Short mmCIF file of C-alpha atoms and ligand atoms in Angstrom, two decimals:
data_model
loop_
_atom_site.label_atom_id
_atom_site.label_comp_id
_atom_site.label_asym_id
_atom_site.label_seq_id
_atom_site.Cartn_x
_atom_site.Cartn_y
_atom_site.Cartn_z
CA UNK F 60 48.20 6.33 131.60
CA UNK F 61 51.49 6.94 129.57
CA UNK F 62 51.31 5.32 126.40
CA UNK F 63 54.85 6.05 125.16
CA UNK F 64 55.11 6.53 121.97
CA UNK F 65 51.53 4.43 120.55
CA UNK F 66 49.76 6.35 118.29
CA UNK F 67 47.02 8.42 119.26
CA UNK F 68 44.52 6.58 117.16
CA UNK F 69 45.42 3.16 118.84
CA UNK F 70 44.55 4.57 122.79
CA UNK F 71 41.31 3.15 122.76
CA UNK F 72 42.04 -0.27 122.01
CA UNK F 73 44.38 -0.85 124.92
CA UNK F 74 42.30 -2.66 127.18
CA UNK F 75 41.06 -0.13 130.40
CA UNK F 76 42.21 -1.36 133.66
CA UNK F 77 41.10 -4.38 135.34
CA UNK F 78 37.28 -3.62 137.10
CA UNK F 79 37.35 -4.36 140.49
CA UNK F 80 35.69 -7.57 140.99
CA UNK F 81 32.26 -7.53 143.34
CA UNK F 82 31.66 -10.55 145.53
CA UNK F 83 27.54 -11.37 144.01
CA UNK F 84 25.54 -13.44 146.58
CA UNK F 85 28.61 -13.71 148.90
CA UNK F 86 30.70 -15.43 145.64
CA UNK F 87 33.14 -15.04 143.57
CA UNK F 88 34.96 -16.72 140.40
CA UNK F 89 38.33 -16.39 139.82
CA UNK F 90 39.50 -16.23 136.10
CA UNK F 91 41.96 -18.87 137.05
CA UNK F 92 42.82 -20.98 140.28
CA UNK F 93 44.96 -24.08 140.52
CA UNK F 94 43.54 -27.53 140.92
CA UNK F 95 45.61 -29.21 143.93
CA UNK F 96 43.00 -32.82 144.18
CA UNK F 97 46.13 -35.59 144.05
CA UNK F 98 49.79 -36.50 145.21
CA UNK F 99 50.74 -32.74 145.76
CA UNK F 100 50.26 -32.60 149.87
CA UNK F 101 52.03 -36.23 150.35
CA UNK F 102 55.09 -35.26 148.16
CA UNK F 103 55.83 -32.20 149.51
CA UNK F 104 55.57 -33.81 152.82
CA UNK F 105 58.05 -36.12 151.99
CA UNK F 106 59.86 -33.31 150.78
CA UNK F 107 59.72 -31.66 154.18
CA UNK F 108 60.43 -35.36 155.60
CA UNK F 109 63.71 -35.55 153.72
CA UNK F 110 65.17 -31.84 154.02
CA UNK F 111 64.32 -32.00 150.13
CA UNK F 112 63.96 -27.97 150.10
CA UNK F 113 66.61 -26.92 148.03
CA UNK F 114 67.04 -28.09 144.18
CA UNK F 115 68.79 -30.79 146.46
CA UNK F 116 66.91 -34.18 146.36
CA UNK F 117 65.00 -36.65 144.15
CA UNK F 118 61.82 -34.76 142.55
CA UNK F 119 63.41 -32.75 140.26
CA UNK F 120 65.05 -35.54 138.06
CA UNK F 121 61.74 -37.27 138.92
CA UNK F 122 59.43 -34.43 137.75
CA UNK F 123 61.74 -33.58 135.03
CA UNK F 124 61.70 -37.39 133.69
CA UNK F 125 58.00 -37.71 133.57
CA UNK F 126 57.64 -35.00 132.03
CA UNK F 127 59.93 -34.83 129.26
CA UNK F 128 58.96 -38.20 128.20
CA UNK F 129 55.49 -37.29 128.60
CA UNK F 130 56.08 -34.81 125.49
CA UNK F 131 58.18 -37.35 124.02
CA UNK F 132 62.12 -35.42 124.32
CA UNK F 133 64.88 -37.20 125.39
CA UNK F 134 65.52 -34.43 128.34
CA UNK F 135 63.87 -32.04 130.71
CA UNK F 136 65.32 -29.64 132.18
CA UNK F 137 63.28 -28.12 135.06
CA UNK F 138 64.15 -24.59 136.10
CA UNK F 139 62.62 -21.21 138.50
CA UNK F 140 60.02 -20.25 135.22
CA UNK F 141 58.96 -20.19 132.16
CA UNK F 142 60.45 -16.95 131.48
CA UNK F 143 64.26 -19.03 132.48
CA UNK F 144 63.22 -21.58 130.15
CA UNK F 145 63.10 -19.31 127.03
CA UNK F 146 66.04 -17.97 128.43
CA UNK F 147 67.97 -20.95 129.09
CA UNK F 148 67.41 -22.72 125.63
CA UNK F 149 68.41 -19.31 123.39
CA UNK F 150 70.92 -19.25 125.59
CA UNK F 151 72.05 -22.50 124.11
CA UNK F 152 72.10 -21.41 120.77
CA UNK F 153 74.47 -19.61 121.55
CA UNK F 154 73.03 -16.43 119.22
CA UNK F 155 74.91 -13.50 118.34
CA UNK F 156 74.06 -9.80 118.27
CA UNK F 157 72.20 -8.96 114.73
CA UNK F 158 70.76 -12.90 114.98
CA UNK F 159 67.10 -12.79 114.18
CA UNK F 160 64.31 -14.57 115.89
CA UNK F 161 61.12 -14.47 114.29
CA UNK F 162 57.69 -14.72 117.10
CA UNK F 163 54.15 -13.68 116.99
CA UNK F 164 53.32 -9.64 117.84
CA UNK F 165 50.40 -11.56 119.58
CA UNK F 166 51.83 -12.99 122.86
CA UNK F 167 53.10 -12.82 125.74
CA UNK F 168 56.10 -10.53 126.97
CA UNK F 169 57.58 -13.23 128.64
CA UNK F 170 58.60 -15.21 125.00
CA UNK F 171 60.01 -11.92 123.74
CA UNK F 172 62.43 -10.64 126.48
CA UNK F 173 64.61 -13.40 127.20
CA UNK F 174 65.58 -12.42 123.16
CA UNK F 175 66.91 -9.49 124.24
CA UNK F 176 68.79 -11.69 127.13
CA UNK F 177 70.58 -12.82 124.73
CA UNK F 178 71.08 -10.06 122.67
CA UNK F 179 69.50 -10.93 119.71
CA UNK F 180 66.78 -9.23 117.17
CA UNK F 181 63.12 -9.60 117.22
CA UNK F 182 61.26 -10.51 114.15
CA UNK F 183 57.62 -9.89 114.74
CA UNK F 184 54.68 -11.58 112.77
CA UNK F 185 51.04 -10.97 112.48
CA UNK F 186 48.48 -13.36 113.79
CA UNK F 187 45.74 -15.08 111.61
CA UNK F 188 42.34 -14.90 112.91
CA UNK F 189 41.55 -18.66 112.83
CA UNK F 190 43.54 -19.43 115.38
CA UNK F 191 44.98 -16.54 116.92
CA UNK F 192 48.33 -17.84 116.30
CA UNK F 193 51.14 -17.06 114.11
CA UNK F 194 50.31 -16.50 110.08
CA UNK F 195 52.72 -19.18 109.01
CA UNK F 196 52.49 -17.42 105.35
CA UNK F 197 54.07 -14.38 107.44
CA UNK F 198 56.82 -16.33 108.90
CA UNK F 199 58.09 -17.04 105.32
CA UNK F 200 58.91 -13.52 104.56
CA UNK F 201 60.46 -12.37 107.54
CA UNK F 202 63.11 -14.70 107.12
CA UNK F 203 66.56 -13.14 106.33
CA UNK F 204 69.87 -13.83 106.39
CA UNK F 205 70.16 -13.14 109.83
CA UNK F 206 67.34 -15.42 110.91
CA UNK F 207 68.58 -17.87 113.31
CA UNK F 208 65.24 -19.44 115.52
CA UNK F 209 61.45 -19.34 114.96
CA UNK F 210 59.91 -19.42 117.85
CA UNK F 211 56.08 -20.33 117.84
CA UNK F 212 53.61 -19.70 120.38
CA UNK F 213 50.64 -22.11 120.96
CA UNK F 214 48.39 -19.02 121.89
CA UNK F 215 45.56 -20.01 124.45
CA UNK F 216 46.27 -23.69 124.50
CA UNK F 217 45.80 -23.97 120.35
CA UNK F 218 48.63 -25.34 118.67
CA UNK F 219 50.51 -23.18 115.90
CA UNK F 220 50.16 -25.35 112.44
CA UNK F 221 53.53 -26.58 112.71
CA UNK F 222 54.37 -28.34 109.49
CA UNK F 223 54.80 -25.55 107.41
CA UNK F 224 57.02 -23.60 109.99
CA UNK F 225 59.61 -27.23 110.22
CA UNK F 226 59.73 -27.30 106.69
CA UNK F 227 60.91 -24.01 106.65
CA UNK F 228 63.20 -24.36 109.54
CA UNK F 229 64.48 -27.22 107.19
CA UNK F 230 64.94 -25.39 104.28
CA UNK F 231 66.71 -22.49 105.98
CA UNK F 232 68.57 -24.39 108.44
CA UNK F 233 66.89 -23.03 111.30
CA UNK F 234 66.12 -23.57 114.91
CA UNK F 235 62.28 -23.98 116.18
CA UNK F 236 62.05 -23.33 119.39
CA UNK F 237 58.31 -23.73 120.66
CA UNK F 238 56.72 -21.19 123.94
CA UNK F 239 53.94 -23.93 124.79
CA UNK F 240 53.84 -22.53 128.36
CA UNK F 241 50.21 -22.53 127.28
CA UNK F 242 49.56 -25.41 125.99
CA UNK F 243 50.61 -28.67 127.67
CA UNK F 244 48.57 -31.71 126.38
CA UNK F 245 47.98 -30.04 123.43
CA UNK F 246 47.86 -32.19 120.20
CA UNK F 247 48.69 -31.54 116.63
CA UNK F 248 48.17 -33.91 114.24
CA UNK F 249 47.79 -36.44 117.38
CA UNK F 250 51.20 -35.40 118.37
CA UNK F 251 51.60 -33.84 122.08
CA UNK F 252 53.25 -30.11 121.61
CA UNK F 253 56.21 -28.67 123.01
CA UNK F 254 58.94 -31.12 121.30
CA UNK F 255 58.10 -31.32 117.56
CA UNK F 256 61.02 -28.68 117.15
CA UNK F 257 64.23 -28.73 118.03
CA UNK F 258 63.63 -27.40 121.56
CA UNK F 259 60.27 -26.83 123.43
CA UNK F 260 59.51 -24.32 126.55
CA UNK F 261 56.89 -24.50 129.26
CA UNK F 262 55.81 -22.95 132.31
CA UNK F 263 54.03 -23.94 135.44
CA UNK F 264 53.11 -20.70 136.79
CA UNK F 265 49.73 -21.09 138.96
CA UNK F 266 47.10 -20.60 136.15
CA UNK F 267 48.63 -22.73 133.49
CA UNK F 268 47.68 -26.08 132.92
CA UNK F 269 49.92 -27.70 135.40
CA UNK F 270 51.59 -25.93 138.10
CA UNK F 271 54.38 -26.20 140.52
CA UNK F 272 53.41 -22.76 141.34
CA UNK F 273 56.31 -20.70 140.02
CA UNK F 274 58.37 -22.92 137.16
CA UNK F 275 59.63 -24.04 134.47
CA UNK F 276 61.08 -26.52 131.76
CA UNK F 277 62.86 -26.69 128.35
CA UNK F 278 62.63 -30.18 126.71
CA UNK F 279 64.56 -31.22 123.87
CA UNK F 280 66.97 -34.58 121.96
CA UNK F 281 69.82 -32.95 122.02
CA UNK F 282 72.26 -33.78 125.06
CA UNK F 283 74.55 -30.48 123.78
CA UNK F 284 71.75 -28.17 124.55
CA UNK F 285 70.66 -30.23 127.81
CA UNK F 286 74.29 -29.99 129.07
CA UNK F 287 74.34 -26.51 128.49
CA UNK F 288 70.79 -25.33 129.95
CA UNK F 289 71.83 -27.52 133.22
CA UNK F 290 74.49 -25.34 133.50
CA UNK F 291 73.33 -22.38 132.37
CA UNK F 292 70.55 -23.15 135.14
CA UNK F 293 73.10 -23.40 137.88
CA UNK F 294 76.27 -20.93 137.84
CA UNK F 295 77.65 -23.65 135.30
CA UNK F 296 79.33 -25.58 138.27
CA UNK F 297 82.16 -27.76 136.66
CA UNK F 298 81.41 -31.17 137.35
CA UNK F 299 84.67 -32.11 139.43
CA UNK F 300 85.98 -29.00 140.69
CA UNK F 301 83.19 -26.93 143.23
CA UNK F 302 83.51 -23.59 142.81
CA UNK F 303 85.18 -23.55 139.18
CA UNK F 304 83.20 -22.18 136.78
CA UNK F 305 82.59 -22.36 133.16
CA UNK F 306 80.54 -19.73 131.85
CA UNK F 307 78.42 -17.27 132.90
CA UNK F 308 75.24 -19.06 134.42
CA UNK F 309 72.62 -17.66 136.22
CA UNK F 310 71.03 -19.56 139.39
CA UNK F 311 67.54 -20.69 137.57
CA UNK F 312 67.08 -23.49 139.76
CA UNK F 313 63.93 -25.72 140.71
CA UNK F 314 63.40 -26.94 143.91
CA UNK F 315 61.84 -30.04 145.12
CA UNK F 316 59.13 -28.58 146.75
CA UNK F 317 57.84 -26.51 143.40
CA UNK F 318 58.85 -30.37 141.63
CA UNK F 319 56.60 -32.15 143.95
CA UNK F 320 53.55 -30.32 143.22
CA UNK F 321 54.61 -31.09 139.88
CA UNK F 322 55.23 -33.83 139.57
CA UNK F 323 51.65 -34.22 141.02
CA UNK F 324 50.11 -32.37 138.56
CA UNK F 325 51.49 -33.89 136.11
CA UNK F 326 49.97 -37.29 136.79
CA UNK F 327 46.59 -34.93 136.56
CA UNK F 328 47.11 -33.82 132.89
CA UNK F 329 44.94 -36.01 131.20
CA UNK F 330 42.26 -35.18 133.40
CA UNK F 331 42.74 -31.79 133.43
CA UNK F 332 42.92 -30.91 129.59
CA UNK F 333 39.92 -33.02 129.34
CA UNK F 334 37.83 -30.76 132.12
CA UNK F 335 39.32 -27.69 130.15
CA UNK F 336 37.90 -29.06 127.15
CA UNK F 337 34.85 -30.44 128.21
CA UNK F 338 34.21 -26.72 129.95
CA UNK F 339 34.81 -25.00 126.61
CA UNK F 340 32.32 -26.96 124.63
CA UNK F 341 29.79 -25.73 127.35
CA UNK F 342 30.51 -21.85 126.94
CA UNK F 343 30.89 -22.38 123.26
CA UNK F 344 27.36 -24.47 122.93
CA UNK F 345 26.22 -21.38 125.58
CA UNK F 346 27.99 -18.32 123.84
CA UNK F 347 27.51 -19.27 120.16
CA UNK F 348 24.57 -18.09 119.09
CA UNK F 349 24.65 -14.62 120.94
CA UNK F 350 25.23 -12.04 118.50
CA UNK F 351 28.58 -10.14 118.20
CA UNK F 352 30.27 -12.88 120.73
CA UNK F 353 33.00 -15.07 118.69
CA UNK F 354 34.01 -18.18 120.68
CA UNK F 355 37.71 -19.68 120.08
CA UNK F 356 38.64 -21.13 117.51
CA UNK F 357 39.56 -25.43 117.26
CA UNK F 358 41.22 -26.11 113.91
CA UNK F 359 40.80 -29.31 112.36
CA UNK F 360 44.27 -30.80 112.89
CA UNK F 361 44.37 -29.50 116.55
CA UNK F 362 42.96 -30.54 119.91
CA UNK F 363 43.22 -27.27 121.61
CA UNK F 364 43.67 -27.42 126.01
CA UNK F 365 41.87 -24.28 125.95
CA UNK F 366 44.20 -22.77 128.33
CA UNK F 367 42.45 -19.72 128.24
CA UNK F 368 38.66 -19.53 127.01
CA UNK F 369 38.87 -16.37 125.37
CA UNK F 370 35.77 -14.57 123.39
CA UNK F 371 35.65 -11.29 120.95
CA UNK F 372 33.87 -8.71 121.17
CA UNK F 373 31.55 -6.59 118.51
CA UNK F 374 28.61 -5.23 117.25
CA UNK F 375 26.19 -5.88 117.09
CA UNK F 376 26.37 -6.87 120.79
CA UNK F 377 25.45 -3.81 122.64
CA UNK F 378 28.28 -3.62 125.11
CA UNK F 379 32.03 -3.04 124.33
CA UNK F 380 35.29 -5.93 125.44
CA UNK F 381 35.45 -3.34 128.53
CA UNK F 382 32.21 -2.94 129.48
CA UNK F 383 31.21 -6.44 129.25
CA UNK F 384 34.36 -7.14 131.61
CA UNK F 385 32.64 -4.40 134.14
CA UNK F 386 29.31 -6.25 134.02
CA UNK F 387 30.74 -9.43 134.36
CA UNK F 388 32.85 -7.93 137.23
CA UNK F 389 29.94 -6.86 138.98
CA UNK F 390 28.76 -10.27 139.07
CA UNK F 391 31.68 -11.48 140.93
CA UNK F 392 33.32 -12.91 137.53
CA UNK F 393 36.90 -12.07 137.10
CA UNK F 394 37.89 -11.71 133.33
CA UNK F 395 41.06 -10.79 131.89
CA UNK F 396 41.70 -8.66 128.75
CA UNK F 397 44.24 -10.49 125.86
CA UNK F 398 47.84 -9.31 125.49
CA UNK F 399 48.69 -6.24 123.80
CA UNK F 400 50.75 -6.51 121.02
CA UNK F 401 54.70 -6.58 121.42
CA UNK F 402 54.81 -3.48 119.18
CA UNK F 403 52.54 -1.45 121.43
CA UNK F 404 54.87 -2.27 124.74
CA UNK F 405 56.63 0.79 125.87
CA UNK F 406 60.00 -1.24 125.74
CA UNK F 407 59.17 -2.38 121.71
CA UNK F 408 57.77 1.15 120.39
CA UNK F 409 61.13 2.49 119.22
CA UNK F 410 62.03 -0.78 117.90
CA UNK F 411 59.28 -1.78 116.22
CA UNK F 412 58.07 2.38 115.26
CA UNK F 413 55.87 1.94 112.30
CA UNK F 414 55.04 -1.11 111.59
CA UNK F 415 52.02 -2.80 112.29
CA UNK F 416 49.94 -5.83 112.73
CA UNK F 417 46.28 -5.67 112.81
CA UNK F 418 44.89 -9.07 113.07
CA UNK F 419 47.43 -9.03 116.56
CA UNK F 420 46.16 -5.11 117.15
CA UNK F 421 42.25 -6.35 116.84
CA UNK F 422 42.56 -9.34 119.29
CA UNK F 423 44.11 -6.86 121.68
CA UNK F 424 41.32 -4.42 121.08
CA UNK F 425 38.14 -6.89 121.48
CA UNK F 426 39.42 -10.21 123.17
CA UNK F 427 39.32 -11.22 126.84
CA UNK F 428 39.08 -14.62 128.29
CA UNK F 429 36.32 -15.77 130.83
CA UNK F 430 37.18 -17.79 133.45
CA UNK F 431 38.63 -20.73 132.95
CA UNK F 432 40.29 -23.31 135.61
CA UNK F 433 39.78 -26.77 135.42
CA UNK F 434 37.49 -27.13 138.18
CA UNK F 435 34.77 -24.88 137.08
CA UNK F 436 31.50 -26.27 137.62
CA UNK F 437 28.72 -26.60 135.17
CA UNK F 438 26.61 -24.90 136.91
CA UNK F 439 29.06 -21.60 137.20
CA UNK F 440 29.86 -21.97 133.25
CA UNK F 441 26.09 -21.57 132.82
CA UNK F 442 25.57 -18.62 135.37
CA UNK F 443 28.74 -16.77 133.54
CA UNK F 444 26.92 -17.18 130.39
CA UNK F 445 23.91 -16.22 131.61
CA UNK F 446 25.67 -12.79 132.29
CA UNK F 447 26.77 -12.69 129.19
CA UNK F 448 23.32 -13.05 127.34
CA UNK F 449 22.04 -10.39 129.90
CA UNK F 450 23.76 -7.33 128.74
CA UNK F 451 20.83 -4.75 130.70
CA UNK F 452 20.82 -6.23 134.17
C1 LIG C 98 53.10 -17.78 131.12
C2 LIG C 98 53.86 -17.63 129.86
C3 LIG C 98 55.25 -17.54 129.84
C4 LIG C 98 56.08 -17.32 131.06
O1 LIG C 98 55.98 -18.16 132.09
P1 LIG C 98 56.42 -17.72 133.56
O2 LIG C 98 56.50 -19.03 134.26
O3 LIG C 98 55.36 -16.83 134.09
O4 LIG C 98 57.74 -17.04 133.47
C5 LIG C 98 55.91 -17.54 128.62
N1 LIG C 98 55.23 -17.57 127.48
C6 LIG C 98 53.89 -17.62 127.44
C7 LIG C 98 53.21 -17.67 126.12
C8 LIG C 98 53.15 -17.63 128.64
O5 LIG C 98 51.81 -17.65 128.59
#
């Protein structure tokens, strides 16, 4: 393992590598798995009815409708990932070099390297440790001169407390763009995430809440930036003349088929945030009085989608975050460890050389989540448990 340029002193607290998971009585459980129980076969057989299998065709504006007024924004703009739909709304801020964007150290890469994309400057913050996400005191005090976006992550399905981080953004004159590629359905303060800034980002990779398998959208009010993603999206195409083009776009598209299942999904949500709830009130009523076992944390403005049920690890429970993972491993349970910081990534170290953010640096060092797809059963939320409070066998 090359660590780059991390501190000796920090080794241990990268997670070890994934333990090979053991089939146990002939099963296994994955740590995530879609949910495919409604419209998703019929519409993509209408897709394959209709030679719909290019961004060509009527699910995309249809999956891109319902959604964006299902978070309440005036447009959605679907695209290939969630990754493109960072990308795509920076993009549209049109940010210069030396421009600051201020994010968590605690998520994932994907909401930090489209900001290089654009060739702008990270701005990291430090986590608090009642919700994982971004200290919102923190966010005050990185902001310069230079600072141009913040650009909150609802970590694990938790919404960031987002008041304080508009009224800054109002004060300063800045743009809030929010990753929620983790947390659609998510409420705060009874309003759905992903629009209560300027511009919103999600993804529908497989083992978020909805899929379309690989995708993506931003969602936002203003027709400026949904002008400019759809371009950006697709070569920016003039509208009249074919093969003129007006900036440099990159070919982000959707296509109907990924839309479809969707678009499906989408008509799912409620059910499935409520099944990802309902599931993490069982580990949490399971996990919470074992010893040296935190369960997640549910602030009292929030309803969390628990995107992720993820646990720390500590004395006095006798195993550490990696060993538990191997015993739960050898049970057929397949775990995954939390992000490492953005500070500790080989392509950050030089940039970020020095500093450091420990609440961020001890979730990396003790968290994982257990498994967690909508469709877990009772009974295998009880058995994973049950592995948990049996350290020894
Ligand atoms: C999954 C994820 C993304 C990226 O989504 P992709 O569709 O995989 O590109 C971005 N940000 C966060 C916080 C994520 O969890």
């Amino acid at each position: 393992m090359d660590y780059g340029l991390l501190p000796k002193e920090h080794h241990s607290k990268i997670p070890a590598a994934d333990p090979k998971v053991e089939p146990y009585k002939g099963r296994k459980i994955s740590v995530c798995e879609p949910t495919l129980r409604g419209n998703e076969k019929r519409y993509v057989l209408e897709c394959l009815e209709k030679n719909w299998i290019s961004s060509h065709g009527e699910f995309v504006l249809k999956f891109e409708e319902a959604f964006a007024k299902t978070v309440n924004a005036k447009y959605g703009i679907a695209c290939s990932s969630g990754t493109a739909a960072v990308h795509m709304a920076l993009a549209a801020l049109h940010l210069e070099p030396g421009d600051e964007v201020i994010l968590p150290a605690f998520t994932m890469i994907a909401t930090v390297n489209p900001i290089m994309f654009v060739g702008a400057k990270p701005v990291l913050v430090d986590s608090e440790p009642n919700s994982w996400n971004m200290n919102v005191d923190e966010v005050a005090k990185k902001i310069t001169k230079r600072t141009k976006v913040i650009l909150p992550v609802h970590i694990y399905g938790h919404p960031v407390d987002m008041d304080p981080i508009l009224d800054l953004a109002k004060k300063h004159k800045l743009h809030v763009l929010e990753d929620a590629a983790e947390a659609h359905g998510a409420l705060y303060k009874g309003k759905i995430v992903g629009k209560l800034g300027s511009m919103g980002a999600f993804s529908f990779f497989a083992n978020k809440i909805i899929t379309s398998g690989e995708g993506g959208m931003v969602v936002t009010d203003d027709p400026e930036v949904a002008d400019y993603t759809r371009g950006f999206r697709n070569y920016a195409f003039s509208k009249d003349i074919h093969f003129w083009h007006r900036f440099i776009g990159y070919n982000y598209r959707m296509t109907n088929l990924q839309a479809a299942i969707g678009l499906a999904q989408l008509e799912q949500l409620d059910q499935f945030v409520e099944d990802r709830r309902k599931n993490a009130m069982l580990y949490t009523e399971y996990l919470k009085k074992i010893p040296g076992i935190a369960t997640p944390p549910e602030g009292p403005d929030v309803k969390s989608v628990f995107w992720m049920y993820g646990i720390l690890v500590d004395k006095p429970y006798p195993l550490t975050r990696d060993q538990l993972r191997q015993h739960l491993a050898k049970h057929g349970i397949e775990t995954r460890s939390f992000f490492i910081p953005i500070h500790w990534q080989k392509p950050f170290q030089e940039m970020f050389r020095g500093e450091r953010y420990p609440v961020a640096e001890d979730l990396c060092a003790r968290g994982f989540y257990l498994p967690s797809s909508s469709s877990l059963t009772k009974e295998q939320i009880e058995f994973v448990c049950d592995v948990v409070r049996n350290p020894m066998v």
